[in-house]
Amino acid sequence: MEHHEEQGEAGRRVGRRPGALKIVGLALAGALVLGTAAVGWAYWHLNHNIKSVDIDSALGGDRPARAETTPAATASASAAPLPTGSLNILVLGSDSRSGKANKELGGGDSTGARSDTAMVVHIDAGRTKATVVSIPRDTLVTRPACPLPSGGSTAAAHNVMVNTAYELGGPVCAVKTVESITGVRMDHYIEIDFSGFAKLVDALGGVDVTTQTIQDDKSHLQLKAGPHHLDGKQALALARTRYGIGDGSDLGRIALQQQLVKALLEQMAGTRLLTDPARLYRVADAATAGLTTDTGLDSLSELMRLGQSLKGLTSDQVKTVMMPVVTAPSDHNRVIAKEPAASKLWASLR
């Protein structure tokens, strides 16, 4: 009898194990489904963060020639090869005045926007070296006629500031104007607004820079000379400050912006994003939240593909320069391209 009861007890114990395993299996399956759904939602969310403009269609064929691109060989025959050709990207930091977050960071009233920062990023063939050329926003240029989304076009204008192109005609006119003054085809367009930049710096854990003494009441930045760890709001103020350094012109600010670009590249390289999925998502969310691109970069997969093609590019191989300029004869508060130095610089990027 005792033996029978033990068998029964044993039988019940054995009978429980498949049930327990089934519950565990269902729980794991549920977690997998939820995990897959979360990944799918995250991908959808990041994709929908990105705004885009079809610049190629708007400008048509009246543009500088596109540089030839050469695909690299890949280990997998089924994988699309990564491009290795040279690339030129117009990067704008926009003084956006829309949205609560941008307004709190100094974006002004509720309408309009300006291109506060303009850089042409040239990536050499092989994609292991790059040159970042800053164009002072106070540069006087001839702004070409630009097509408008509503139809018609803006009027061509002479002796106007370069940043008026974005203000009047948006990304399309910004690209057309930069291509007109440089003779260089912009393969891509990337724009990030105030809040997007600040969120990106915060998601990366801040950024380390060494500065001179800065006291700028307009950008609300007060820094002593020496090293600093800046959060997003402070880094944005550093990128915008001009009155607390040098002669208060845009040229002094450009030097700070270029220093900040290299510091951010070093911060990204030193942050182990691939081993911290949660942080990787926060950085990706911040990077895409304030982003506007051309239609060639308006998906997460396209941005990732661009990033993969640049995996051999390190911050010490990024050269930062400013377009050569001189004081404009018509206005000592403005500058014009210094020739032939400016033309030689742009020719080297074609």
PDB file of N, CA and C in Angstrom, residues 192-254:
ATOM      1  N   ILE A 192      19.048  69.131 -38.161  1.00  0.00           N
ATOM      2  CA  ILE A 192      18.642  68.816 -36.794  1.00  0.00           C
ATOM      3  C   ILE A 192      18.275  70.112 -36.099  1.00  0.00           C
ATOM      4  N   ASP A 193      17.180  70.086 -35.328  1.00  0.00           N
ATOM      5  CA  ASP A 193      16.731  71.313 -34.679  1.00  0.00           C
ATOM      6  C   ASP A 193      17.261  71.398 -33.248  1.00  0.00           C
ATOM      7  N   PHE A 194      16.938  72.504 -32.585  1.00  0.00           N
ATOM      8  CA  PHE A 194      17.434  72.783 -31.239  1.00  0.00           C
ATOM      9  C   PHE A 194      17.220  71.607 -30.278  1.00  0.00           C
ATOM     10  N   SER A 195      15.944  71.214 -30.119  1.00  0.00           N
ATOM     11  CA  SER A 195      15.627  70.208 -29.111  1.00  0.00           C
ATOM     12  C   SER A 195      16.240  68.862 -29.461  1.00  0.00           C
ATOM     13  N   GLY A 196      16.304  68.538 -30.769  1.00  0.00           N
ATOM     14  CA  GLY A 196      16.900  67.266 -31.174  1.00  0.00           C
ATOM     15  C   GLY A 196      18.370  67.200 -30.815  1.00  0.00           C
ATOM     16  N   PHE A 197      19.096  68.298 -31.009  1.00  0.00           N
ATOM     17  CA  PHE A 197      20.516  68.333 -30.670  1.00  0.00           C
ATOM     18  C   PHE A 197      20.716  68.180 -29.168  1.00  0.00           C
ATOM     19  N   ALA A 198      19.954  68.929 -28.381  1.00  0.00           N
ATOM     20  CA  ALA A 198      20.092  68.855 -26.924  1.00  0.00           C
ATOM     21  C   ALA A 198      19.766  67.454 -26.408  1.00  0.00           C
ATOM     22  N   LYS A 199      18.716  66.834 -26.947  1.00  0.00           N
ATOM     23  CA  LYS A 199      18.339  65.482 -26.520  1.00  0.00           C
ATOM     24  C   LYS A 199      19.414  64.468 -26.882  1.00  0.00           C
ATOM     25  N   LEU A 200      20.045  64.637 -28.043  1.00  0.00           N
ATOM     26  CA  LEU A 200      21.097  63.719 -28.461  1.00  0.00           C
ATOM     27  C   LEU A 200      22.276  63.788 -27.498  1.00  0.00           C
ATOM     28  N   VAL A 201      22.694  64.994 -27.141  1.00  0.00           N
ATOM     29  CA  VAL A 201      23.819  65.144 -26.212  1.00  0.00           C
ATOM     30  C   VAL A 201      23.477  64.513 -24.864  1.00  0.00           C
ATOM     31  N   ASP A 202      22.257  64.732 -24.379  1.00  0.00           N
ATOM     32  CA  ASP A 202      21.846  64.147 -23.101  1.00  0.00           C
ATOM     33  C   ASP A 202      21.810  62.622 -23.179  1.00  0.00           C
ATOM     34  N   ALA A 203      21.320  62.076 -24.293  1.00  0.00           N
ATOM     35  CA  ALA A 203      21.247  60.619 -24.446  1.00  0.00           C
ATOM     36  C   ALA A 203      22.634  59.992 -24.463  1.00  0.00           C
ATOM     37  N   LEU A 204      23.610  60.739 -24.940  1.00  0.00           N
ATOM     38  CA  LEU A 204      24.992  60.256 -24.967  1.00  0.00           C
ATOM     39  C   LEU A 204      25.685  60.419 -23.614  1.00  0.00           C
ATOM     40  N   GLY A 205      25.001  61.042 -22.659  1.00  0.00           N
ATOM     41  CA  GLY A 205      25.590  61.241 -21.345  1.00  0.00           C
ATOM     42  C   GLY A 205      26.367  62.524 -21.218  1.00  0.00           C
ATOM     43  N   GLY A 206      26.138  63.486 -22.137  1.00  0.00           N
ATOM     44  CA  GLY A 206      26.875  64.743 -22.126  1.00  0.00           C
ATOM     45  C   GLY A 206      28.095  64.687 -23.013  1.00  0.00           C
ATOM     46  N   VAL A 207      28.832  65.790 -23.045  1.00  0.00           N
ATOM     47  CA  VAL A 207      30.001  65.868 -23.911  1.00  0.00           C
ATOM     48  C   VAL A 207      31.092  66.657 -23.201  1.00  0.00           C
ATOM     49  N   ASP A 208      32.351  66.255 -23.393  1.00  0.00           N
ATOM     50  CA  ASP A 208      33.496  66.905 -22.747  1.00  0.00           C
ATOM     51  C   ASP A 208      34.183  67.868 -23.711  1.00  0.00           C
ATOM     52  N   VAL A 209      34.356  69.106 -23.279  1.00  0.00           N
ATOM     53  CA  VAL A 209      35.059  70.114 -24.082  1.00  0.00           C
ATOM     54  C   VAL A 209      35.959  70.941 -23.170  1.00  0.00           C
ATOM     55  N   THR A 210      36.957  71.544 -23.774  1.00  0.00           N
ATOM     56  CA  THR A 210      37.815  72.490 -23.067  1.00  0.00           C
ATOM     57  C   THR A 210      37.654  73.842 -23.740  1.00  0.00           C
ATOM     58  N   THR A 211      37.307  74.848 -22.971  1.00  0.00           N
ATOM     59  CA  THR A 211      37.012  76.154 -23.555  1.00  0.00           C
ATOM     60  C   THR A 211      37.808  77.270 -22.887  1.00  0.00           C
ATOM     61  N   GLN A 212      37.808  78.411 -23.521  1.00  0.00           N
ATOM     62  CA  GLN A 212      38.266  79.642 -22.902  1.00  0.00           C
ATOM     63  C   GLN A 212      37.133  80.167 -22.026  1.00  0.00           C
ATOM     64  N   THR A 213      37.353  81.240 -21.307  1.00  0.00           N
ATOM     65  CA  THR A 213      36.281  81.837 -20.513  1.00  0.00           C
ATOM     66  C   THR A 213      35.183  82.363 -21.432  1.00  0.00           C
ATOM     67  N   ILE A 214      33.943  81.972 -21.143  1.00  0.00           N
ATOM     68  CA  ILE A 214      32.801  82.404 -21.950  1.00  0.00           C
ATOM     69  C   ILE A 214      31.756  83.011 -21.035  1.00  0.00           C
ATOM     70  N   GLN A 215      31.361  84.228 -21.346  1.00  0.00           N
ATOM     71  CA  GLN A 215      30.292  84.908 -20.618  1.00  0.00           C
ATOM     72  C   GLN A 215      29.369  85.547 -21.648  1.00  0.00           C
ATOM     73  N   ASP A 216      28.306  84.821 -21.968  1.00  0.00           N
ATOM     74  CA  ASP A 216      27.386  85.269 -23.022  1.00  0.00           C
ATOM     75  C   ASP A 216      25.973  85.308 -22.451  1.00  0.00           C
ATOM     76  N   ASP A 217      25.469  86.511 -22.177  1.00  0.00           N
ATOM     77  CA  ASP A 217      24.136  86.647 -21.608  1.00  0.00           C
ATOM     78  C   ASP A 217      23.044  86.260 -22.593  1.00  0.00           C
ATOM     79  N   LYS A 218      23.317  86.363 -23.890  1.00  0.00           N
ATOM     80  CA  LYS A 218      22.305  86.023 -24.889  1.00  0.00           C
ATOM     81  C   LYS A 218      22.081  84.517 -24.986  1.00  0.00           C
ATOM     82  N   SER A 219      23.173  83.722 -24.930  1.00  0.00           N
ATOM     83  CA  SER A 219      23.017  82.263 -24.968  1.00  0.00           C
ATOM     84  C   SER A 219      22.933  81.682 -23.560  1.00  0.00           C
ATOM     85  N   HIS A 220      23.057  82.550 -22.546  1.00  0.00           N
ATOM     86  CA  HIS A 220      22.980  82.154 -21.133  1.00  0.00           C
ATOM     87  C   HIS A 220      24.062  81.141 -20.771  1.00  0.00           C
ATOM     88  N   LEU A 221      25.234  81.325 -21.361  1.00  0.00           N
ATOM     89  CA  LEU A 221      26.341  80.409 -21.089  1.00  0.00           C
ATOM     90  C   LEU A 221      27.421  81.145 -20.311  1.00  0.00           C
ATOM     91  N   GLN A 222      27.790  80.586 -19.163  1.00  0.00           N
ATOM     92  CA  GLN A 222      28.852  81.133 -18.328  1.00  0.00           C
ATOM     93  C   GLN A 222      29.828  79.991 -18.020  1.00  0.00           C
ATOM     94  N   LEU A 223      31.019  80.038 -18.602  1.00  0.00           N
ATOM     95  CA  LEU A 223      32.013  78.990 -18.385  1.00  0.00           C
ATOM     96  C   LEU A 223      33.363  79.612 -18.069  1.00  0.00           C
ATOM     97  N   LYS A 224      34.050  79.034 -17.102  1.00  0.00           N
ATOM     98  CA  LYS A 224      35.422  79.430 -16.827  1.00  0.00           C
ATOM     99  C   LYS A 224      36.341  78.710 -17.803  1.00  0.00           C
ATOM    100  N   ALA A 225      37.528  79.252 -18.002  1.00  0.00           N
ATOM    101  CA  ALA A 225      38.489  78.597 -18.883  1.00  0.00           C
ATOM    102  C   ALA A 225      38.862  77.234 -18.310  1.00  0.00           C
ATOM    103  N   GLY A 226      38.895  76.216 -19.179  1.00  0.00           N
ATOM    104  CA  GLY A 226      39.269  74.879 -18.734  1.00  0.00           C
ATOM    105  C   GLY A 226      38.318  73.814 -19.244  1.00  0.00           C
ATOM    106  N   PRO A 227      38.482  72.571 -18.757  1.00  0.00           N
ATOM    107  CA  PRO A 227      37.630  71.460 -19.210  1.00  0.00           C
ATOM    108  C   PRO A 227      36.247  71.510 -18.572  1.00  0.00           C
ATOM    109  N   HIS A 228      35.237  71.069 -19.352  1.00  0.00           N
ATOM    110  CA  HIS A 228      33.858  71.056 -18.859  1.00  0.00           C
ATOM    111  C   HIS A 228      33.127  69.830 -19.405  1.00  0.00           C
ATOM    112  N   HIS A 229      32.221  69.307 -18.600  1.00  0.00           N
ATOM    113  CA  HIS A 229      31.303  68.261 -19.068  1.00  0.00           C
ATOM    114  C   HIS A 229      29.939  68.925 -19.213  1.00  0.00           C
ATOM    115  N   LEU A 230      29.471  69.039 -20.452  1.00  0.00           N
ATOM    116  CA  LEU A 230      28.255  69.786 -20.741  1.00  0.00           C
ATOM    117  C   LEU A 230      27.065  68.869 -20.967  1.00  0.00           C
ATOM    118  N   ASP A 231      25.893  69.269 -20.461  1.00  0.00           N
ATOM    119  CA  ASP A 231      24.671  68.546 -20.806  1.00  0.00           C
ATOM    120  C   ASP A 231      24.128  69.116 -22.116  1.00  0.00           C
ATOM    121  N   GLY A 232      22.974  68.627 -22.539  1.00  0.00           N
ATOM    122  CA  GLY A 232      22.445  69.033 -23.838  1.00  0.00           C
ATOM    123  C   GLY A 232      22.164  70.514 -23.958  1.00  0.00           C
ATOM    124  N   LYS A 233      21.565  71.107 -22.932  1.00  0.00           N
ATOM    125  CA  LYS A 233      21.229  72.526 -22.981  1.00  0.00           C
ATOM    126  C   LYS A 233      22.491  73.382 -23.025  1.00  0.00           C
ATOM    127  N   GLN A 234      23.515  72.978 -22.254  1.00  0.00           N
ATOM    128  CA  GLN A 234      24.780  73.725 -22.251  1.00  0.00           C
ATOM    129  C   GLN A 234      25.510  73.577 -23.581  1.00  0.00           C
ATOM    130  N   ALA A 235      25.494  72.363 -24.133  1.00  0.00           N
ATOM    131  CA  ALA A 235      26.167  72.142 -25.417  1.00  0.00           C
ATOM    132  C   ALA A 235      25.507  72.959 -26.513  1.00  0.00           C
ATOM    133  N   LEU A 236      24.181  73.052 -26.486  1.00  0.00           N
ATOM    134  CA  LEU A 236      23.476  73.873 -27.464  1.00  0.00           C
ATOM    135  C   LEU A 236      23.855  75.345 -27.304  1.00  0.00           C
ATOM    136  N   ALA A 237      23.944  75.791 -26.053  1.00  0.00           N
ATOM    137  CA  ALA A 237      24.343  77.181 -25.800  1.00  0.00           C
ATOM    138  C   ALA A 237      25.758  77.434 -26.323  1.00  0.00           C
ATOM    139  N   LEU A 238      26.647  76.450 -26.163  1.00  0.00           N
ATOM    140  CA  LEU A 238      28.009  76.589 -26.675  1.00  0.00           C
ATOM    141  C   LEU A 238      28.000  76.711 -28.196  1.00  0.00           C
ATOM    142  N   ALA A 239      27.160  75.912 -28.850  1.00  0.00           N
ATOM    143  CA  ALA A 239      27.086  75.951 -30.314  1.00  0.00           C
ATOM    144  C   ALA A 239      26.517  77.268 -30.815  1.00  0.00           C
ATOM    145  N   ARG A 240      25.757  77.959 -29.968  1.00  0.00           N
ATOM    146  CA  ARG A 240      25.092  79.183 -30.401  1.00  0.00           C
ATOM    147  C   ARG A 240      25.808  80.451 -29.935  1.00  0.00           C
ATOM    148  N   THR A 241      26.713  80.322 -28.951  1.00  0.00           N
ATOM    149  CA  THR A 241      27.301  81.530 -28.371  1.00  0.00           C
ATOM    150  C   THR A 241      28.196  82.246 -29.375  1.00  0.00           C
ATOM    151  N   ARG A 242      28.182  83.552 -29.312  1.00  0.00           N
ATOM    152  CA  ARG A 242      29.038  84.347 -30.189  1.00  0.00           C
ATOM    153  C   ARG A 242      29.481  85.653 -29.524  1.00  0.00           C
ATOM    154  N   TYR A 243      28.642  86.171 -28.622  1.00  0.00           N
ATOM    155  CA  TYR A 243      28.939  87.484 -28.049  1.00  0.00           C
ATOM    156  C   TYR A 243      29.909  87.419 -26.871  1.00  0.00           C
ATOM    157  N   GLY A 244      30.124  86.214 -26.335  1.00  0.00           N
ATOM    158  CA  GLY A 244      31.022  86.101 -25.193  1.00  0.00           C
ATOM    159  C   GLY A 244      32.431  85.694 -25.564  1.00  0.00           C
ATOM    160  N   ILE A 245      32.719  85.635 -26.868  1.00  0.00           N
ATOM    161  CA  ILE A 245      34.051  85.212 -27.322  1.00  0.00           C
ATOM    162  C   ILE A 245      34.521  86.101 -28.459  1.00  0.00           C
ATOM    163  N   GLY A 246      35.835  86.250 -28.576  1.00  0.00           N
ATOM    164  CA  GLY A 246      36.428  86.964 -29.701  1.00  0.00           C
ATOM    165  C   GLY A 246      35.798  88.325 -29.931  1.00  0.00           C
ATOM    166  N   ASP A 247      35.512  88.597 -31.217  1.00  0.00           N
ATOM    167  CA  ASP A 247      34.944  89.902 -31.565  1.00  0.00           C
ATOM    168  C   ASP A 247      33.423  89.871 -31.637  1.00  0.00           C
ATOM    169  N   GLY A 248      32.831  88.750 -31.212  1.00  0.00           N
ATOM    170  CA  GLY A 248      31.377  88.649 -31.215  1.00  0.00           C
ATOM    171  C   GLY A 248      30.786  88.297 -32.560  1.00  0.00           C
ATOM    172  N   SER A 249      31.635  87.946 -33.534  1.00  0.00           N
ATOM    173  CA  SER A 249      31.136  87.605 -34.869  1.00  0.00           C
ATOM    174  C   SER A 249      30.829  86.116 -34.959  1.00  0.00           C
ATOM    175  N   ASP A 250      30.254  85.746 -36.100  1.00  0.00           N
ATOM    176  CA  ASP A 250      29.926  84.343 -36.342  1.00  0.00           C
ATOM    177  C   ASP A 250      31.184  83.484 -36.474  1.00  0.00           C
ATOM    178  N   LEU A 251      32.319  84.098 -36.793  1.00  0.00           N
ATOM    179  CA  LEU A 251      33.538  83.342 -37.036  1.00  0.00           C
ATOM    180  C   LEU A 251      34.057  82.694 -35.755  1.00  0.00           C
ATOM    181  N   GLY A 252      33.938  83.392 -34.618  1.00  0.00           N
ATOM    182  CA  GLY A 252      34.357  82.816 -33.356  1.00  0.00           C
ATOM    183  C   GLY A 252      33.479  81.650 -32.961  1.00  0.00           C
ATOM    184  N   ARG A 253      32.187  81.769 -33.238  1.00  0.00           N
ATOM    185  CA  ARG A 253      31.262  80.693 -32.913  1.00  0.00           C
ATOM    186  C   ARG A 253      31.565  79.437 -33.725  1.00  0.00           C
ATOM    187  N   ILE A 254      31.964  79.599 -34.956  1.00  0.00           N
ATOM    188  CA  ILE A 254      32.262  78.444 -35.794  1.00  0.00           C
ATOM    189  C   ILE A 254      33.371  77.594 -35.194  1.00  0.00           C
TER     190      ILE A 254
END
